[in-house]
């Protein structure tokens, strides 16, 4: 994870030191009252209740509350944890957060232990040798090479388990990430359990457009960003007259989710929303991304991890890798963007339009590459959470 991602969330070192020291001493000189196992769960930097970590937290609370108390770590700048009445929610960076970290039998994080479970944990990780730490993958690895920062090294080394969606992903983490084999467990992605049925739409009506982020765009000025291929392609797709006409004439709806890091540039897209013509923008949480995946019949993306969900659900995908050469140079991929994409490959906006037209006019509702799903996903049985809980917690 890029160090830039959570600069805004950095805590005062002195306050952290005081809280951590007090929490550690309390944990040493007092017995925990809890007779059940304690598990801390966090994901999405604590900013929302989504993805694998949240699904697993819900599973533990609903199915194993008699054996495990599962706490959810949330960003105190948000209100979703109290508004949504998420059980056992604890604010990140609080005294209770650090005390629970020292008392915990297990932790499960989706992005980073340091941002999802306990802020600045890299500085005091040596004080906690007993907690079993598990990394619950954000998505199936393949389209983004891992970026390991200096502070990530002790966190990766200390992590006991890395869950994998499949043997394919286990091999990747073994050979590319250099994670020891005994730490790799193939349990499946918890978030796939939320999809009760793999049932494509009867007709193509709803399109989700969702792009991932490029970390090299962080430090650009607004003027520089507006000249980037990322901005120009995103704006060009939404404003394309042919795409908008295709949507309106066929009674379609295109829901657009801008990446959270695009928040400060949202003003440039305001005039493009037109619900009457079928174009609408979604916030990152309302409705949730998970609901948007269920509600939409196909995906237009670059290489966002949500594409794995659409493959799992046998829904059409258009991959628009407009900056392929730059992406490969700046970040790199494990899978080939030429041969391994499990959807239509469109390098330009005009190619996106052509594929959209083909899908709509030919009534395509399934993914032609669905047979490839088993190359990357081992389980379709809705028991991924159960496997993860049994493998790590023994419940």
XYZ file of C-alpha atoms in Angstrom:
395
model
C 0.000 0.000 0.000
C 1.306 3.434 -0.905
C 2.393 5.537 2.059
C 0.380 8.392 0.563
C -2.945 6.620 1.045
C -3.402 7.518 4.674
C -1.283 10.620 5.177
C -4.412 12.436 6.291
C -4.951 9.834 8.988
C -1.589 10.047 10.686
C -1.852 10.278 14.441
C 0.206 12.357 16.836
C 3.212 10.161 17.760
C 3.181 11.271 21.409
C -0.530 10.498 21.812
C -0.021 7.104 20.175
C 2.920 6.365 22.481
C 0.896 7.240 25.581
C -2.123 5.180 24.507
C -0.060 2.192 23.422
C 2.047 2.213 26.604
C -1.034 2.442 28.822
C -2.876 -0.223 26.830
C 0.077 -2.592 26.941
C 0.523 -2.193 30.702
C -3.174 -2.742 31.327
C -3.117 -5.851 29.144
C -0.108 -7.221 31.041
C -1.334 -6.548 34.572
C -4.981 -7.392 34.152
C -6.849 -10.421 32.966
C -9.255 -9.975 30.127
C -12.835 -10.472 31.287
C -13.776 -12.010 27.981
C -13.871 -15.812 28.168
C -14.520 -16.134 24.465
C -11.884 -15.693 21.793
C -11.327 -12.095 20.693
C -10.999 -11.302 16.988
C -10.374 -7.827 15.572
C -11.507 -7.340 11.986
C -10.916 -4.346 9.714
C -10.813 -3.334 6.083
C -11.045 -0.425 3.647
C -8.904 1.658 6.013
C -11.855 1.700 8.396
C -13.752 4.060 6.120
C -16.625 1.746 5.166
C -18.162 -1.628 5.947
C -17.509 -3.413 2.671
C -15.512 -6.143 1.047
C -14.028 -9.360 2.449
C -13.232 -8.182 5.970
C -16.735 -6.828 6.565
C -18.386 -9.964 5.185
C -16.225 -12.092 7.458
C -16.976 -9.907 10.484
C -20.703 -10.301 9.836
C -20.265 -14.062 9.463
C -18.423 -14.388 12.781
C -21.043 -12.308 14.577
C -23.962 -14.230 13.090
C -22.567 -17.753 13.345
C -19.948 -17.888 16.102
C -20.880 -15.208 18.642
C -21.009 -17.881 21.347
C -17.329 -18.688 20.790
C -15.826 -15.501 19.341
C -16.354 -11.812 20.018
C -15.615 -10.158 16.682
C -14.846 -6.431 16.858
C -14.945 -4.123 13.836
C -12.328 -1.355 13.646
C -13.654 1.854 12.067
C -12.371 5.316 11.199
C -13.699 7.705 13.893
C -14.101 10.426 11.250
C -16.961 8.386 9.767
C -20.446 7.749 11.130
C -21.400 4.543 9.323
C -20.473 2.283 12.242
C -22.989 3.894 14.598
C -25.532 4.791 11.903
C -25.523 1.232 10.599
C -25.469 -0.276 14.068
C -22.464 -2.455 13.304
C -21.933 -4.768 16.291
C -18.831 -4.383 18.453
C -17.513 -1.374 16.529
C -14.352 0.231 17.939
C -12.756 3.486 16.682
C -9.265 3.148 15.251
C -6.592 4.891 17.312
C -8.597 4.828 20.530
C -7.268 3.461 23.813
C -9.735 0.583 23.536
C -8.437 -0.180 20.045
C -4.886 -0.646 21.343
C -5.975 -2.531 24.458
C -7.985 -4.968 22.346
C -5.036 -5.415 20.003
C -2.887 -6.618 22.898
C -5.718 -8.807 24.202
C -6.796 -10.212 20.841
C -6.404 -13.858 19.980
C -6.815 -13.079 16.274
C -6.884 -10.198 13.822
C -8.116 -10.150 10.214
C -7.296 -7.232 7.920
C -8.197 -6.582 4.309
C -5.689 -3.925 3.245
C -3.049 -3.234 5.881
C -2.658 -4.171 9.524
C -1.456 -0.616 10.160
C -4.519 1.076 8.653
C -7.253 -1.505 9.261
C -6.492 -2.823 12.758
C -4.201 -0.508 14.762
C -2.641 2.787 13.608
C 1.178 2.887 13.791
C 1.236 -0.810 14.700
C 4.580 -1.187 12.905
C 6.212 0.764 15.754
C 5.020 -1.513 18.572
C 4.404 -4.848 16.873
C 7.245 -6.404 18.885
C 5.094 -6.025 22.022
C 2.520 -8.460 20.669
C 3.814 -11.915 19.857
C 0.726 -13.978 20.669
C -2.011 -12.658 18.370
C -2.616 -14.716 15.212
C -2.679 -12.226 12.321
C -4.398 -13.008 9.008
C -4.397 -10.979 5.811
C -7.738 -11.376 4.041
C -7.074 -10.383 0.451
C -8.866 -7.335 -0.921
C -9.346 -9.120 -4.245
C -7.770 -11.855 -6.315
C -4.220 -10.864 -7.160
C -3.144 -10.637 -10.770
C -3.554 -7.167 -12.226
C -1.486 -5.172 -9.741
C 2.026 -6.035 -8.716
C 2.490 -5.635 -5.002
C 4.163 -2.438 -3.806
C 6.052 -3.135 -0.585
C 6.946 -0.059 1.454
C 9.615 -0.058 4.165
C 7.018 -0.126 6.939
C 5.250 -3.084 5.291
C 8.189 -5.476 5.731
C 7.785 -6.208 9.474
C 3.999 -6.373 9.032
C 4.245 -8.978 6.275
C 6.820 -10.938 8.239
C 4.677 -10.900 11.390
C 1.475 -11.958 9.573
C 0.688 -15.608 10.237
C -1.695 -16.360 7.363
C -2.544 -15.017 3.919
C -5.829 -16.308 2.557
C -6.048 -17.143 -1.138
C -8.968 -17.503 -3.516
C -7.374 -20.426 -5.304
C -4.280 -22.509 -5.899
C -3.478 -20.010 -8.691
C -3.303 -17.176 -6.162
C -1.399 -19.299 -3.654
C 1.262 -19.999 -6.271
C 1.462 -16.302 -7.119
C 1.956 -15.266 -3.495
C 4.491 -18.024 -3.026
C 6.569 -17.292 -6.123
C 6.067 -13.534 -6.616
C 5.457 -12.242 -3.096
C 7.871 -14.786 -1.593
C 5.454 -15.656 1.211
C 6.406 -18.966 2.899
C 4.142 -21.845 1.859
C 3.031 -22.604 5.436
C 1.451 -19.131 5.688
C -0.699 -19.522 2.568
C -4.210 -20.921 3.029
C -6.684 -21.502 0.194
C -10.071 -20.639 1.687
C -11.728 -18.479 -1.003
C -12.791 -14.827 -0.851
C -15.394 -14.164 1.880
C -17.201 -11.561 -0.255
C -18.183 -14.197 -2.822
C -20.423 -15.756 -0.165
C -22.813 -12.806 -0.431
C -23.865 -13.808 -3.937
C -26.663 -16.290 -3.389
C -27.136 -17.190 -7.039
C -25.060 -17.000 -10.194
C -27.852 -15.885 -12.465
C -27.141 -13.416 -15.304
C -29.856 -10.938 -16.308
C -32.537 -11.892 -18.845
C -31.678 -8.750 -20.804
C -28.949 -6.129 -20.630
C -30.305 -3.081 -18.825
C -27.841 -1.875 -16.189
C -24.164 -1.015 -16.664
C -21.665 -0.322 -13.890
C -18.654 1.831 -14.775
C -15.855 1.644 -12.248
C -12.156 2.451 -12.606
C -9.294 1.754 -10.225
C -6.637 4.299 -9.207
C -3.043 4.996 -10.230
C -0.773 5.901 -7.333
C 1.461 8.054 -9.559
C -1.426 10.535 -9.917
C -1.415 11.504 -6.221
C 1.043 14.368 -6.422
C -0.238 15.973 -9.626
C -1.675 19.478 -9.520
C -5.280 19.836 -10.660
C -4.152 21.167 -14.036
C -1.714 18.285 -14.480
C -4.338 15.741 -13.453
C -6.820 17.085 -15.989
C -4.230 16.471 -18.700
C -3.629 12.881 -17.588
C -4.796 9.937 -19.668
C -6.800 8.771 -16.643
C -8.919 11.925 -16.419
C -9.295 12.405 -20.156
C -10.362 8.797 -20.714
C -12.807 8.759 -17.786
C -14.377 12.044 -18.871
C -14.355 10.925 -22.505
C -16.231 7.705 -21.767
C -18.970 9.433 -19.803
C -19.396 12.295 -22.273
C -19.176 10.183 -25.473
C -22.220 11.049 -27.561
C -22.543 7.564 -29.040
C -22.463 5.855 -25.641
C -24.963 8.297 -24.164
C -27.277 7.904 -27.136
C -27.029 4.104 -26.947
C -27.994 4.202 -23.284
C -30.895 6.593 -23.758
C -32.387 4.983 -26.874
C -32.345 1.508 -25.357
C -33.707 2.494 -21.975
C -30.480 1.508 -20.230
C -28.960 2.834 -17.033
C -25.246 3.448 -16.485
C -24.176 3.843 -12.885
C -20.746 5.421 -12.468
C -18.620 5.005 -9.372
C -15.658 7.357 -9.224
C -12.737 6.175 -7.139
C -12.640 7.745 -3.636
C -9.394 9.523 -4.561
C -11.357 11.331 -7.286
C -13.426 13.205 -4.714
C -11.626 16.509 -5.202
C -12.197 16.317 -8.965
C -15.914 15.461 -8.835
C -16.836 19.012 -9.783
C -15.582 18.344 -13.315
C -18.176 15.580 -13.784
C -21.234 17.300 -12.320
C -22.666 18.358 -15.675
C -22.465 14.824 -17.064
C -25.038 13.300 -14.733
C -28.444 12.936 -16.367
C -30.716 10.427 -14.582
C -33.492 11.058 -17.112
C -31.148 9.799 -19.839
C -29.848 6.911 -17.738
C -26.541 8.387 -16.503
C -26.035 8.602 -12.756
C -23.118 8.816 -10.343
C -22.984 6.702 -7.204
C -21.209 7.623 -4.031
C -18.670 5.116 -2.760
C -21.080 3.937 -0.070
C -24.639 4.682 -1.190
C -25.616 2.280 -2.488
C -22.787 0.011 -1.464
C -20.445 -1.335 -4.099
C -21.680 -4.828 -3.268
C -25.249 -3.791 -4.050
C -24.134 -2.129 -7.269
C -22.475 -5.388 -8.344
C -25.715 -7.272 -7.778
C -27.906 -4.616 -9.411
C -25.865 -4.193 -12.595
C -25.803 -6.607 -15.521
C -22.307 -5.837 -16.824
C -19.106 -3.991 -15.932
C -17.091 -1.348 -17.766
C -13.691 -1.031 -16.116
C -9.938 -0.939 -16.499
C -8.702 -3.636 -14.118
C -10.510 -2.983 -10.849
C -10.790 -5.983 -8.525
C -14.584 -5.810 -8.844
C -14.078 -7.478 -12.229
C -13.473 -10.747 -10.377
C -16.984 -10.484 -8.899
C -18.486 -10.001 -12.355
C -16.543 -12.998 -13.643
C -17.749 -15.042 -10.658
C -21.318 -13.993 -11.481
C -20.913 -14.774 -15.208
C -21.673 -11.187 -16.258
C -20.122 -9.431 -19.297
C -17.080 -7.207 -18.792
C -15.413 -4.620 -21.009
C -11.814 -3.923 -20.030
C -10.714 -0.470 -21.133
C -6.947 -0.367 -20.621
C -6.431 3.084 -22.126
C -2.998 3.532 -20.499
C -1.689 -0.017 -20.779
C 1.943 0.868 -21.579
C 2.169 3.492 -18.828
C 0.487 1.153 -16.332
C 2.881 -1.671 -17.116
C 5.858 0.682 -16.769
C 4.665 2.304 -13.531
C 3.058 -0.651 -11.707
C 3.127 -3.860 -13.715
C 0.856 -6.910 -13.652
C 1.184 -10.624 -13.024
C -1.387 -11.529 -15.665
C -1.034 -10.578 -19.316
C -3.212 -7.670 -20.413
C -3.094 -9.142 -23.906
C -4.085 -12.744 -23.296
C -5.470 -13.147 -19.755
C -8.364 -10.680 -19.675
C -11.703 -12.388 -19.039
C -13.768 -9.912 -21.025
C -13.746 -7.721 -24.134
C -10.472 -5.823 -24.540
C -10.958 -2.205 -25.613
C -7.943 0.066 -25.860
C -9.872 3.155 -26.960
C -13.165 4.856 -26.187
C -14.413 4.029 -29.677
C -13.703 0.335 -29.073
C -15.635 0.552 -25.800
C -18.562 2.022 -27.713
C -18.374 -0.737 -30.332
C -18.433 -3.486 -27.705
C -21.260 -1.835 -25.771
C -23.268 -1.658 -28.971
C -22.534 -5.320 -29.708
C -23.596 -6.408 -26.218
C -26.831 -4.407 -26.333
C -27.836 -5.194 -29.906
C -27.012 -8.894 -29.686
C -28.616 -9.269 -26.272
C -25.463 -10.648 -24.630
C -26.015 -11.260 -20.902
C -23.323 -13.791 -20.000
C -19.538 -13.705 -19.926
C -17.948 -15.476 -22.889
C -14.847 -16.095 -20.744
C -16.739 -17.608 -17.795
C -15.128 -21.049 -18.375
C -11.826 -19.380 -17.349
C -13.242 -18.557 -13.903
C -12.094 -21.876 -12.454
C -8.502 -20.983 -13.392
C -8.578 -18.261 -10.727
C -11.421 -19.192 -8.356
C -11.520 -22.569 -6.609
C -14.802 -22.308 -4.720
C -18.355 -21.480 -5.783
C -20.048 -23.089 -2.768
C -20.719 -20.063 -0.508
C -18.591 -21.551 2.256
C -15.526 -19.300 2.037
C -16.168 -17.630 5.410
C -16.750 -21.013 6.998
C -13.470 -22.343 5.623
C -11.520 -19.284 6.793
C -13.012 -19.439 10.298
C -12.344 -23.141 10.642
C -8.786 -22.908 9.277
C -7.672 -19.984 11.472
C -9.962 -19.920 14.513
C -10.836 -23.585 14.642
C -14.589 -22.894 14.907
